[in-house]
């Protein structure tokens, strides 16, 4: 069998494997695919008048001989026929029987169609080089997807490499001793108090491993995701890791709408163990545990509150540190509540630019209206809610009647 020589093939495969952190087998596969495209380009060049269909070369394959440092091109599944009409997909019975007397019409064979060493051509070589670069990038993307897909939703250590537009390009690894790859920390996933200088290290939440073949980092990481807060508490509080204390809900505003308001998180915890204080476990002696989390998040304010199956109690806890007089569940179906607080607690309950009540609403899933206890008229509010319900019911009935008539 003939062979096109590729001097230095072994060294090239070893070098690419080390440089791109790819298994040698993956490099060889990419090279075979690239050489096959090069052969296709060679054929199209020498038969420029021929119209080849898109799948015309599907039955061709490249056999790479690493030890001998060369390659062969094979035409597979050639059908044995009496009269050949397409030499790339058929072969004459008489020709086959010269080497295989038992061959029959309709059988298939493989034929060596390797071009001579000098025939492969400069254009085919250029095509091979271009395709190889693309195939290697594809192999790397696939490897990253497979390696990191299972790590989505976990926290990784990252180092700042460089800056592109408003994104920070970071270096992360899937484990100790593994080669690092690039990840993107977009503007919206950054924390306002972080100092993203070159070589600075951060813990980041792996938010998504993007699919497809787009250029640039495939790993999208976050410092603003609530998952980072959950991880930090689980890492710092043994009771959470041991499942004695559980995190029920988290509401985080890492990038407030106004620069005058700092990042803040509310986290609701619970336990089935009567001897354990879940809030105290998360805060730690003299605030030692929560301070570690706060430091990692560069001073972000964190409220740890006790979850309760009773909505009124849960909402009151969620508005911490404000003191609540009463929680009125004015419309449980629409999950609307009026919260009565003393006048001196109004600003604290609402929070700067509404942040405290906004986070409490997200944490509990209830629409919360803060009211001054001294000015609250329960009867008038109940009447107002009742009238709203009547109006809504009338609208629903009218829509139902109109729909029924159309039917």
Phi, psi and omega in degrees: 000138179283165182206139173272122184284139175232083182302137179079018183299315181299313181297322180296314180297316179297319181294314179297319180301316181287317184295319185258004179055047179242144174300148180303324180299321179292322178295316179298319179296318178296320180293320177299315180296321180291318179295325178296319176294325177296320178294320178299318178296320178301314181294319180294329181288317183279343178238058188297337181277345184278137176264108180266134175286166184298325182258017186300321186265015183296335183269006178266151179214158177247131176254116183266127178249095185292320182295317180274354178056065178190184179215158176234152175250129182241136172261114186260158175057039173288127182277132179280123182227168176285311183239120184280127175249342178214107187289345178277345182232356182224161176212144184287141180301319182296325179291321181291321184291346175293333179245342180220085184302335183277358183297146181234158175301138180093343176292165177239149180222169176247137184232137176283118180239027182300129178288163176296158184308317185275353185273340188304321169090152181293319181295321179293323179294319178296317178300317179300316181296317180294315181294322179300315179300318180293316180297322178294320177297319179297319179296319179296316179300315180297319179297316180297317179299315181291322185287322187257347183302320181288346182265001176303136181086009176245175182249135181236156173275135184226150177236137181288127178259307185198182182234133177232114186054241180257004180267152173254125177267122186241163180249125179228158176228151182280350180180172182296132179085354180273150179292139182281151175230168183272146177225153181252129172250100185287168183303316184289343181262004179270159175261138184296335182267357178285148175248096185274074176265160182302135178074001175291146182250144180217157168267131184232152179266123179283103188276319184202140169256107187286146179264170178098189187240028180292154181281159179091181184301140178263343183268125178253118184245165185217145169252352186257351183288144179297336179300330178293320179295317179301315180297315183297319178292317180297327181284334186260337185248106182302327181297330177286315179298324180277000178065023172281321175248136179238145175272117184272317183206153177222134172234123185230138174235083184283332178234083182301155181295339180241141179287350178277354180246132181275165176299146181207147180226140170243133182229127182258129182234160182208167176207153175262356180268115183295338182272001182246132173265105185297322179293314179297324179297322181285327181282319179083168180298123181055030177074019186296320183286312182293332181294326177297318179294315180300318180296318179298327181265017174057047173087012179299137180283132183230126175253119175260121184234159181274126175287150177217142176291342178275116184305319182298314179296318182297317180295317179299317179295321184295335180276005176307139017266010180290148178266125185255134176277314185203147174243119179251116178276084190287334179212083183301327181296319178266004178055054176248138183221144171256129181250119181264124180226154176297157182303322183285355179254356184302307183295325180290320180293319180287319181084164180297121181055032174078013186293319184295312181290328179295315179291323178297320178296317179293323182292319186267337184082015179249148173277120190246127173245123179273129181233148175282122183304316185294332184258002186277128177251099186300316182297316180295320179294319179297319179296318180298316179296318180298318179295321178297318180294321179296316179298317180295321179295320179296319178296317180297318180295320180295317178295323180294318179297316180296320179294320180295322180291322179297323180296000000 
